[in-house]
Amino acid sequence: MDKLIPDPPFNTTTPNAEALRSEALLKDREAIKRALDYYLDPPKPYAAKPRRPSTMYLVAPDMDTESLLAQACESLASASVLASDFATNLIGPQRNTVLAIQQIIMLAELAVNRALDNVDPQA
């Protein structure tokens, strides 16, 4: 008995479709390479441009180290007190987070105090 519908061919992809697919893969690879080169190795005009920091808040360039360290120590002490006061109003994980921040501030304050002692020993 003869079939009315013939069997489908074994190879459904045509050579033209495979060529198109390989071209698409090549274009993707080229695009990926261009993107990586752009972000990981920026063009020279961008890399050569010097960075200019904002001058909105500027520490006077002629300030001595001792004054700068004393100001940093006072700022850290104030931040530590603020964090401690804020932690008293919190409970649970938020309180633990603020206390951890306060501990980091205290450690920075200790380091600044040590640097201040090295600049101007009291003994």
CSV table of N, CA, C and O in Angstrom, one decimal:
chain,number,residue,atom,x,y,z
A,1,MET,N,0.8,-1.2,0.0
A,1,MET,CA,0.0,0.0,0.0
A,1,MET,C,0.9,1.2,0.0
A,1,MET,O,1.8,1.3,0.7
A,2,ASP,N,0.5,2.2,-0.8
A,2,ASP,CA,1.3,3.4,-0.9
A,2,ASP,C,0.9,4.4,0.1
A,2,ASP,O,-0.3,4.5,0.4
A,3,LYS,N,1.9,5.2,0.6
A,3,LYS,CA,1.6,6.3,1.6
A,3,LYS,C,1.2,7.5,0.8
A,3,LYS,O,1.7,7.8,-0.3
A,4,LEU,N,0.2,8.2,1.4
A,4,LEU,CA,-0.1,9.5,0.8
A,4,LEU,C,0.8,10.6,1.2
A,4,LEU,O,1.0,11.5,0.4
A,5,ILE,N,1.4,10.5,2.4
A,5,ILE,CA,2.3,11.5,2.8
A,5,ILE,C,3.7,10.9,2.9
A,5,ILE,O,4.0,9.9,3.5
A,6,PRO,N,4.7,11.5,2.2
A,6,PRO,CA,6.0,11.0,2.2
A,6,PRO,C,6.7,11.2,3.5
A,6,PRO,O,6.4,12.1,4.3
A,7,ASP,N,7.8,10.4,3.8
A,7,ASP,CA,8.6,10.6,5.0
A,7,ASP,C,9.4,11.9,4.9
A,7,ASP,O,9.8,12.3,3.8
A,8,PRO,N,9.6,12.6,6.0
A,8,PRO,CA,10.4,13.8,6.0
A,8,PRO,C,11.8,13.5,5.7
A,8,PRO,O,12.3,12.4,6.0
A,9,PRO,N,12.6,14.4,5.1
A,9,PRO,CA,14.0,14.1,4.9
A,9,PRO,C,14.8,14.0,6.2
A,9,PRO,O,14.4,14.6,7.2
A,10,PHE,N,15.9,13.3,6.1
A,10,PHE,CA,16.7,13.0,7.3
A,10,PHE,C,17.4,14.3,7.8
A,10,PHE,O,17.4,14.6,8.9
A,11,ASN,N,18.0,15.0,6.9
A,11,ASN,CA,18.7,16.3,7.2
A,11,ASN,C,17.8,17.5,6.9
A,11,ASN,O,17.6,17.8,5.8
A,12,THR,N,17.3,18.0,8.0
A,12,THR,CA,16.4,19.2,7.9
A,12,THR,C,17.1,20.5,7.7
A,12,THR,O,16.5,21.5,7.3
A,13,THR,N,18.4,20.5,8.1
A,13,THR,CA,19.1,21.8,8.0
A,13,THR,C,19.8,21.8,6.6
A,13,THR,O,20.3,20.9,6.1
A,14,THR,N,19.7,23.0,6.0
A,14,THR,CA,20.4,23.2,4.7
A,14,THR,C,21.7,23.7,4.9
A,14,THR,O,22.0,24.3,6.0
A,15,PRO,N,22.6,23.5,4.0
A,15,PRO,CA,24.0,24.1,4.1
A,15,PRO,C,23.9,25.6,4.3
A,15,PRO,O,24.7,26.2,5.0
A,16,ASN,N,22.9,26.2,3.7
A,16,ASN,CA,22.8,27.7,3.8
A,16,ASN,C,22.5,28.1,5.2
A,16,ASN,O,23.0,29.1,5.7
A,17,ALA,N,21.6,27.3,5.9
A,17,ALA,CA,21.3,27.6,7.3
A,17,ALA,C,22.5,27.5,8.2
A,17,ALA,O,22.7,28.3,9.1
A,18,GLU,N,23.3,26.5,8.0
A,18,GLU,CA,24.5,26.3,8.8
A,18,GLU,C,25.5,27.4,8.6
A,18,GLU,O,26.2,27.9,9.5
A,19,ALA,N,25.6,27.9,7.3
A,19,ALA,CA,26.5,29.0,7.0
A,19,ALA,C,26.0,30.3,7.7
A,19,ALA,O,26.8,31.0,8.3
A,20,LEU,N,24.7,30.5,7.7
A,20,LEU,CA,24.2,31.6,8.4
A,20,LEU,C,24.4,31.6,9.9
A,20,LEU,O,24.8,32.6,10.6
A,21,ARG,N,24.3,30.4,10.5
A,21,ARG,CA,24.5,30.2,11.9
A,21,ARG,C,26.0,30.4,12.3
A,21,ARG,O,26.3,31.1,13.2
A,22,SER,N,26.9,29.9,11.4
A,22,SER,CA,28.3,30.2,11.7
A,22,SER,C,28.7,31.6,11.6
A,22,SER,O,29.5,32.2,12.3
A,23,GLU,N,28.1,32.3,10.6
A,23,GLU,CA,28.3,33.8,10.5
A,23,GLU,C,27.8,34.5,11.7
A,23,GLU,O,28.4,35.5,12.2
A,24,ALA,N,26.6,34.1,12.2
A,24,ALA,CA,26.1,34.8,13.4
A,24,ALA,C,27.0,34.5,14.6
A,24,ALA,O,27.2,35.5,15.4
A,25,LEU,N,27.5,33.3,14.8
A,25,LEU,CA,28.5,33.1,15.9
A,25,LEU,C,29.7,33.9,15.7
A,25,LEU,O,30.2,34.4,16.7
A,26,LEU,N,30.2,34.0,14.5
A,26,LEU,CA,31.4,34.9,14.3
A,26,LEU,C,31.1,36.3,14.7
A,26,LEU,O,32.0,37.0,15.3
A,27,LYS,N,30.0,36.8,14.3
A,27,LYS,CA,29.6,38.2,14.6
A,27,LYS,C,29.5,38.4,16.1
A,27,LYS,O,29.9,39.4,16.7
A,28,ASP,N,28.9,37.4,16.8
A,28,ASP,CA,28.8,37.4,18.3
A,28,ASP,C,30.2,37.5,18.9
A,28,ASP,O,30.4,38.2,19.9
A,29,ARG,N,31.1,36.6,18.5
A,29,ARG,CA,32.4,36.6,19.0
A,29,ARG,C,33.1,37.9,18.8
A,29,ARG,O,33.8,38.4,19.7
A,30,GLU,N,33.0,38.5,17.6
A,30,GLU,CA,33.6,39.8,17.4
A,30,GLU,C,33.0,40.9,18.3
A,30,GLU,O,33.7,41.7,18.8
A,31,ALA,N,31.7,40.9,18.5
A,31,ALA,CA,31.1,41.9,19.3
A,31,ALA,C,31.5,41.7,20.8
A,31,ALA,O,31.8,42.7,21.5
A,32,ILE,N,31.6,40.5,21.2
A,32,ILE,CA,32.1,40.2,22.6
A,32,ILE,C,33.5,40.7,22.8
A,32,ILE,O,33.9,41.4,23.8
A,33,LYS,N,34.4,40.4,21.8
A,33,LYS,CA,35.8,40.9,21.8
A,33,LYS,C,35.9,42.4,21.9
A,33,LYS,O,36.6,43.0,22.7
A,34,ARG,N,35.0,43.1,21.0
A,34,ARG,CA,35.0,44.6,21.1
A,34,ARG,C,34.6,45.1,22.4
A,34,ARG,O,35.2,46.1,22.9
A,35,ALA,N,33.6,44.5,23.0
A,35,ALA,CA,33.1,45.0,24.3
A,35,ALA,C,34.1,44.8,25.4
A,35,ALA,O,34.3,45.7,26.2
A,36,LEU,N,34.7,43.6,25.4
A,36,LEU,CA,35.8,43.4,26.4
A,36,LEU,C,37.0,44.3,26.2
A,36,LEU,O,37.5,44.8,27.2
A,37,ASP,N,37.4,44.5,25.0
A,37,ASP,CA,38.5,45.4,24.7
A,37,ASP,C,38.1,46.8,25.2
A,37,ASP,O,39.0,47.6,25.7
A,38,TYR,N,36.9,47.2,24.9
A,38,TYR,CA,36.5,48.6,25.3
A,38,TYR,C,36.5,48.8,26.8
A,38,TYR,O,37.0,49.8,27.3
A,39,TYR,N,35.9,47.8,27.6
A,39,TYR,CA,35.8,48.0,29.0
A,39,TYR,C,37.1,47.6,29.8
A,39,TYR,O,37.4,48.2,30.8
A,40,LEU,N,37.8,46.6,29.3
A,40,LEU,CA,39.0,46.2,30.0
A,40,LEU,C,40.2,47.0,29.6
A,40,LEU,O,41.2,47.1,30.3
A,41,ASP,N,40.3,47.5,28.4
A,41,ASP,CA,41.4,48.2,27.8
A,41,ASP,C,40.9,49.4,27.1
A,41,ASP,O,40.7,49.4,25.9
A,42,PRO,N,40.5,50.5,27.9
A,42,PRO,CA,39.9,51.6,27.3
A,42,PRO,C,40.8,52.3,26.2
A,42,PRO,O,42.0,52.2,26.3
A,43,PRO,N,40.2,53.0,25.3
A,43,PRO,CA,41.0,53.7,24.3
A,43,PRO,C,41.9,54.8,25.0
A,43,PRO,O,41.5,55.3,26.0
A,44,LYS,N,42.9,55.1,24.3
A,44,LYS,CA,43.9,56.0,24.9
A,44,LYS,C,43.4,57.4,25.3
A,44,LYS,O,43.8,57.9,26.3
A,45,PRO,N,42.6,58.0,24.5
A,45,PRO,CA,42.1,59.4,24.9
A,45,PRO,C,41.4,59.4,26.2
A,45,PRO,O,41.5,60.3,27.0
A,46,TYR,N,40.7,58.3,26.6
A,46,TYR,CA,40.0,58.3,27.9
A,46,TYR,C,41.0,58.0,29.0
A,46,TYR,O,40.9,58.5,30.1
A,47,ALA,N,42.0,57.1,28.7
A,47,ALA,CA,42.9,56.8,29.7
A,47,ALA,C,43.9,57.9,30.0
A,47,ALA,O,44.4,58.0,31.1
A,48,ALA,N,44.2,58.7,29.0
A,48,ALA,CA,45.2,59.8,29.2
A,48,ALA,C,44.6,61.0,29.9
A,48,ALA,O,45.3,61.9,30.4
A,49,LYS,N,43.2,61.1,30.0
A,49,LYS,CA,42.6,62.3,30.6
A,49,LYS,C,42.8,62.2,32.1
A,49,LYS,O,42.4,61.3,32.8
A,50,PRO,N,43.4,63.3,32.7
A,50,PRO,CA,43.6,63.2,34.1
A,50,PRO,C,42.3,63.5,34.9
A,50,PRO,O,41.5,64.2,34.4
A,51,ARG,N,42.3,62.9,36.0
A,51,ARG,CA,41.1,63.0,36.9
A,51,ARG,C,41.2,64.3,37.7
A,51,ARG,O,42.2,64.6,38.3
A,52,ARG,N,40.1,65.1,37.6
A,52,ARG,CA,40.1,66.3,38.4
A,52,ARG,C,39.1,66.2,39.5
A,52,ARG,O,37.9,66.1,39.3
A,53,PRO,N,39.5,66.1,40.8
A,53,PRO,CA,38.5,65.9,41.9
A,53,PRO,C,37.7,67.2,42.1
A,53,PRO,O,38.2,68.3,41.7
A,54,SER,N,36.6,67.1,42.7
A,54,SER,CA,35.8,68.2,43.0
A,54,SER,C,36.4,69.1,44.0
A,54,SER,O,37.1,68.6,44.9
A,55,THR,N,36.3,70.4,43.8
A,55,THR,CA,36.9,71.4,44.8
A,55,THR,C,35.8,72.0,45.7
A,55,THR,O,36.1,73.0,46.4
A,56,MET,N,34.7,71.3,45.7
A,56,MET,CA,33.6,71.9,46.6
A,56,MET,C,34.0,71.8,48.1
A,56,MET,O,33.8,72.8,48.8
A,57,TYR,N,34.5,70.7,48.5
A,57,TYR,CA,35.1,70.5,49.8
A,57,TYR,C,36.6,70.3,49.7
A,57,TYR,O,37.0,69.2,49.3
A,58,LEU,N,37.3,71.2,50.1
A,58,LEU,CA,38.8,71.2,49.9
A,58,LEU,C,39.5,71.5,51.2
A,58,LEU,O,39.2,72.5,51.9
A,59,VAL,N,40.4,70.6,51.6
A,59,VAL,CA,41.2,70.8,52.8
A,59,VAL,C,42.3,71.7,52.3
A,59,VAL,O,43.0,71.4,51.3
A,60,ALA,N,42.6,72.7,53.1
A,60,ALA,CA,43.7,73.6,52.8
A,60,ALA,C,45.0,72.8,52.6
A,60,ALA,O,45.4,72.0,53.5
A,61,PRO,N,45.7,73.1,51.5
A,61,PRO,CA,46.9,72.3,51.3
A,61,PRO,C,48.1,72.6,52.3
A,61,PRO,O,48.9,71.7,52.5
A,62,ASP,N,48.0,73.7,53.0
A,62,ASP,CA,49.1,74.0,53.9
A,62,ASP,C,48.8,73.6,55.3
A,62,ASP,O,49.5,73.9,56.3
A,63,MET,N,47.7,72.8,55.5
A,63,MET,CA,47.4,72.3,56.9
A,63,MET,C,48.5,71.3,57.3
A,63,MET,O,48.9,70.4,56.6
A,64,ASP,N,48.9,71.4,58.6
A,64,ASP,CA,49.9,70.4,59.1
A,64,ASP,C,49.3,69.1,59.5
A,64,ASP,O,48.0,69.0,59.7
A,65,THR,N,50.0,68.1,59.5
A,65,THR,CA,49.6,66.7,59.8
A,65,THR,C,48.9,66.6,61.2
A,65,THR,O,47.9,65.9,61.3
A,66,GLU,N,49.4,67.2,62.2
A,66,GLU,CA,48.9,67.2,63.5
A,66,GLU,C,47.5,67.7,63.6
A,66,GLU,O,46.6,67.1,64.2
A,67,SER,N,47.2,68.8,62.9
A,67,SER,CA,45.9,69.4,62.9
A,67,SER,C,44.9,68.5,62.1
A,67,SER,O,43.8,68.4,62.6
A,68,LEU,N,45.3,68.0,61.0
A,68,LEU,CA,44.5,67.1,60.3
A,68,LEU,C,44.1,65.8,61.1
A,68,LEU,O,43.0,65.4,61.1
A,69,LEU,N,45.1,65.3,61.8
A,69,LEU,CA,44.8,64.1,62.6
A,69,LEU,C,43.9,64.4,63.8
A,69,LEU,O,43.0,63.6,64.1
A,70,ALA,N,44.1,65.6,64.4
A,70,ALA,CA,43.3,66.0,65.5
A,70,ALA,C,41.8,66.1,65.0
A,70,ALA,O,40.9,65.7,65.7
A,71,GLN,N,41.6,66.7,63.9
A,71,GLN,CA,40.3,66.9,63.3
A,71,GLN,C,39.6,65.6,63.0
A,71,GLN,O,38.5,65.3,63.3
A,72,ALA,N,40.4,64.7,62.4
A,72,ALA,CA,39.9,63.3,62.1
A,72,ALA,C,39.5,62.6,63.3
A,72,ALA,O,38.5,61.9,63.4
A,73,CYS,N,40.3,62.7,64.4
A,73,CYS,CA,40.0,62.1,65.7
A,73,CYS,C,38.7,62.6,66.2
A,73,CYS,O,37.9,61.8,66.7
A,74,GLU,N,38.5,63.9,66.2
A,74,GLU,CA,37.3,64.5,66.7
A,74,GLU,C,36.1,64.0,65.9
A,74,GLU,O,35.0,63.7,66.5
A,75,SER,N,36.2,64.0,64.6
A,75,SER,CA,35.1,63.5,63.7
A,75,SER,C,34.8,62.1,64.0
A,75,SER,O,33.6,61.7,64.0
A,76,LEU,N,35.8,61.3,64.2
A,76,LEU,CA,35.5,59.8,64.4
A,76,LEU,C,34.9,59.7,65.8
A,76,LEU,O,34.0,58.8,66.0
A,77,ALA,N,35.3,60.4,66.8
A,77,ALA,CA,34.7,60.3,68.1
A,77,ALA,C,33.2,60.7,68.0
A,77,ALA,O,32.3,60.1,68.7
A,78,SER,N,32.9,61.8,67.3
A,78,SER,CA,31.5,62.2,67.1
A,78,SER,C,30.7,61.1,66.4
A,78,SER,O,29.5,60.8,66.8
A,79,ALA,N,31.2,60.5,65.4
A,79,ALA,CA,30.5,59.5,64.6
A,79,ALA,C,30.3,58.3,65.5
A,79,ALA,O,29.2,57.6,65.5
A,80,SER,N,31.2,58.0,66.4
A,80,SER,CA,31.1,56.8,67.3
A,80,SER,C,29.9,57.1,68.3
A,80,SER,O,29.1,56.2,68.6
A,81,VAL,N,29.9,58.3,68.8
A,81,VAL,CA,28.8,58.6,69.8
A,81,VAL,C,27.4,58.6,69.0
A,81,VAL,O,26.4,58.1,69.6
A,82,LEU,N,27.4,59.1,67.8
A,82,LEU,CA,26.1,59.1,67.0
A,82,LEU,C,25.7,57.7,66.8
A,82,LEU,O,24.5,57.4,66.9
A,83,ALA,N,26.6,56.8,66.4
A,83,ALA,CA,26.2,55.4,66.1
A,83,ALA,C,25.8,54.7,67.4
A,83,ALA,O,24.8,53.9,67.4
A,84,SER,N,26.4,55.0,68.5
A,84,SER,CA,26.0,54.4,69.8
A,84,SER,C,24.6,54.9,70.2
A,84,SER,O,23.8,54.0,70.6
A,85,ASP,N,24.4,56.2,70.1
A,85,ASP,CA,23.0,56.7,70.4
A,85,ASP,C,22.0,56.1,69.5
A,85,ASP,O,20.9,55.8,69.9
A,86,PHE,N,22.3,56.0,68.2
A,86,PHE,CA,21.3,55.4,67.3
A,86,PHE,C,21.0,53.9,67.6
A,86,PHE,O,19.9,53.5,67.4
A,87,ALA,N,22.1,53.2,68.0
A,87,ALA,CA,21.9,51.8,68.3
A,87,ALA,C,21.0,51.5,69.5
A,87,ALA,O,20.3,50.5,69.5
A,88,THR,N,20.9,52.5,70.4
A,88,THR,CA,20.0,52.3,71.6
A,88,THR,C,18.5,52.2,71.2
A,88,THR,O,17.7,51.7,71.9
A,89,ASN,N,18.2,52.8,70.0
A,89,ASN,CA,16.8,52.9,69.6
A,89,ASN,C,16.4,51.7,68.7
A,89,ASN,O,15.3,51.6,68.2
A,90,LEU,N,17.4,50.8,68.4
A,90,LEU,CA,17.1,49.7,67.5
A,90,LEU,C,17.1,48.4,68.2
A,90,LEU,O,17.6,48.3,69.4
A,91,ILE,N,16.6,47.4,67.6
A,91,ILE,CA,16.6,46.0,68.2
A,91,ILE,C,17.0,45.0,67.0
A,91,ILE,O,16.8,45.3,65.9
A,92,GLY,N,17.5,43.9,67.4
A,92,GLY,CA,17.7,42.8,66.5
A,92,GLY,C,18.9,43.1,65.6
A,92,GLY,O,19.9,43.7,66.0
A,93,PRO,N,18.8,42.6,64.4
A,93,PRO,CA,20.0,42.6,63.4
A,93,PRO,C,20.4,44.1,63.1
A,93,PRO,O,21.5,44.4,62.9
A,94,GLN,N,19.4,45.0,63.0
A,94,GLN,CA,19.7,46.4,62.7
A,94,GLN,C,20.6,47.0,63.8
A,94,GLN,O,21.6,47.7,63.6
A,95,ARG,N,20.3,46.6,65.1
A,95,ARG,CA,21.2,47.1,66.2
A,95,ARG,C,22.6,46.6,66.1
A,95,ARG,O,23.6,47.3,66.3
A,96,ASN,N,22.7,45.3,65.8
A,96,ASN,CA,24.0,44.6,65.6
A,96,ASN,C,24.8,45.3,64.5
A,96,ASN,O,26.0,45.5,64.6
A,97,THR,N,24.1,45.6,63.4
A,97,THR,CA,24.8,46.3,62.3
A,97,THR,C,25.3,47.6,62.7
A,97,THR,O,26.5,48.0,62.4
A,98,VAL,N,24.5,48.4,63.4
A,98,VAL,CA,25.0,49.8,63.8
A,98,VAL,C,26.1,49.6,64.8
A,98,VAL,O,27.1,50.4,64.8
A,99,LEU,N,26.1,48.7,65.7
A,99,LEU,CA,27.1,48.5,66.7
A,99,LEU,C,28.4,48.0,66.0
A,99,LEU,O,29.5,48.4,66.4
A,100,ALA,N,28.3,47.2,64.9
A,100,ALA,CA,29.5,46.9,64.1
A,100,ALA,C,30.1,48.1,63.5
A,100,ALA,O,31.3,48.2,63.4
A,101,ILE,N,29.2,48.9,62.9
A,101,ILE,CA,29.7,50.2,62.3
A,101,ILE,C,30.4,51.0,63.4
A,101,ILE,O,31.5,51.6,63.1
A,102,GLN,N,29.9,51.1,64.6
A,102,GLN,CA,30.5,51.9,65.7
A,102,GLN,C,31.8,51.3,66.0
A,102,GLN,O,32.8,52.0,66.3
A,103,GLN,N,32.0,50.0,66.0
A,103,GLN,CA,33.2,49.4,66.4
A,103,GLN,C,34.3,49.7,65.3
A,103,GLN,O,35.4,50.0,65.6
A,104,ILE,N,33.9,49.7,64.0
A,104,ILE,CA,34.8,50.1,63.0
A,104,ILE,C,35.3,51.5,63.2
A,104,ILE,O,36.5,51.8,63.0
A,105,ILE,N,34.4,52.4,63.5
A,105,ILE,CA,34.7,53.8,63.8
A,105,ILE,C,35.7,53.9,64.9
A,105,ILE,O,36.6,54.7,64.9
A,106,MET,N,35.4,53.1,66.0
A,106,MET,CA,36.3,53.2,67.2
A,106,MET,C,37.7,52.7,66.8
A,106,MET,O,38.7,53.3,67.3
A,107,LEU,N,37.8,51.7,66.0
A,107,LEU,CA,39.1,51.2,65.6
A,107,LEU,C,39.9,52.2,64.7
A,107,LEU,O,41.1,52.4,64.9
A,108,ALA,N,39.1,52.9,63.9
A,108,ALA,CA,39.7,54.0,63.1
A,108,ALA,C,40.2,55.1,64.0
A,108,ALA,O,41.3,55.7,63.8
A,109,GLU,N,39.4,55.4,65.0
A,109,GLU,CA,39.8,56.4,66.0
A,109,GLU,C,41.0,56.1,66.7
A,109,GLU,O,41.9,56.9,66.9
A,110,LEU,N,41.2,54.8,67.1
A,110,LEU,CA,42.4,54.4,67.8
A,110,LEU,C,43.6,54.5,66.9
A,110,LEU,O,44.7,54.9,67.3
A,111,ALA,N,43.4,54.2,65.6
A,111,ALA,CA,44.6,54.3,64.6
A,111,ALA,C,45.0,55.8,64.5
A,111,ALA,O,46.1,56.1,64.4
A,112,VAL,N,44.0,56.6,64.4
A,112,VAL,CA,44.3,58.1,64.2
A,112,VAL,C,45.0,58.6,65.5
A,112,VAL,O,45.9,59.4,65.4
A,113,ASN,N,44.5,58.1,66.7
A,113,ASN,CA,45.1,58.6,67.9
A,113,ASN,C,46.6,58.1,68.0
A,113,ASN,O,47.5,58.9,68.4
A,114,ARG,N,46.8,56.9,67.5
A,114,ARG,CA,48.2,56.4,67.5
A,114,ARG,C,49.1,57.2,66.6
A,114,ARG,O,50.2,57.6,66.9
A,115,ALA,N,48.5,57.5,65.4
A,115,ALA,CA,49.3,58.4,64.4
A,115,ALA,C,49.5,59.7,65.0
A,115,ALA,O,50.6,60.3,64.9
A,116,LEU,N,48.6,60.3,65.8
A,116,LEU,CA,48.7,61.6,66.4
A,116,LEU,C,49.8,61.5,67.5
A,116,LEU,O,50.6,62.5,67.6
A,117,ASP,N,49.8,60.4,68.2
A,117,ASP,CA,50.9,60.3,69.2
A,117,ASP,C,52.3,60.2,68.6
A,117,ASP,O,53.3,60.7,69.1
A,118,ASN,N,52.4,59.5,67.4
A,118,ASN,CA,53.6,59.4,66.7
A,118,ASN,C,54.1,60.8,66.1
A,118,ASN,O,55.3,61.0,66.1
A,119,VAL,N,53.1,61.6,65.8
A,119,VAL,CA,53.5,63.0,65.3
A,119,VAL,C,54.0,63.9,66.4
A,119,VAL,O,55.0,64.6,66.3
A,120,ASP,N,53.3,63.8,67.5
A,120,ASP,CA,53.6,64.7,68.6
A,120,ASP,C,53.5,63.9,69.9
A,120,ASP,O,52.5,64.0,70.6
A,121,PRO,N,54.6,63.2,70.3
A,121,PRO,CA,54.6,62.5,71.5
A,121,PRO,C,54.5,63.4,72.7
A,121,PRO,O,55.1,64.4,72.8
A,122,GLN,N,53.7,63.0,73.7
A,122,GLN,CA,53.4,63.8,74.9
A,122,GLN,C,54.5,63.6,75.9
A,122,GLN,O,54.6,64.4,76.9
A,123,ALA,N,55.2,62.5,75.9
A,123,ALA,CA,56.2,62.2,76.9
A,123,ALA,C,57.5,62.9,76.6
A,123,ALA,O,58.5,63.0,76.6
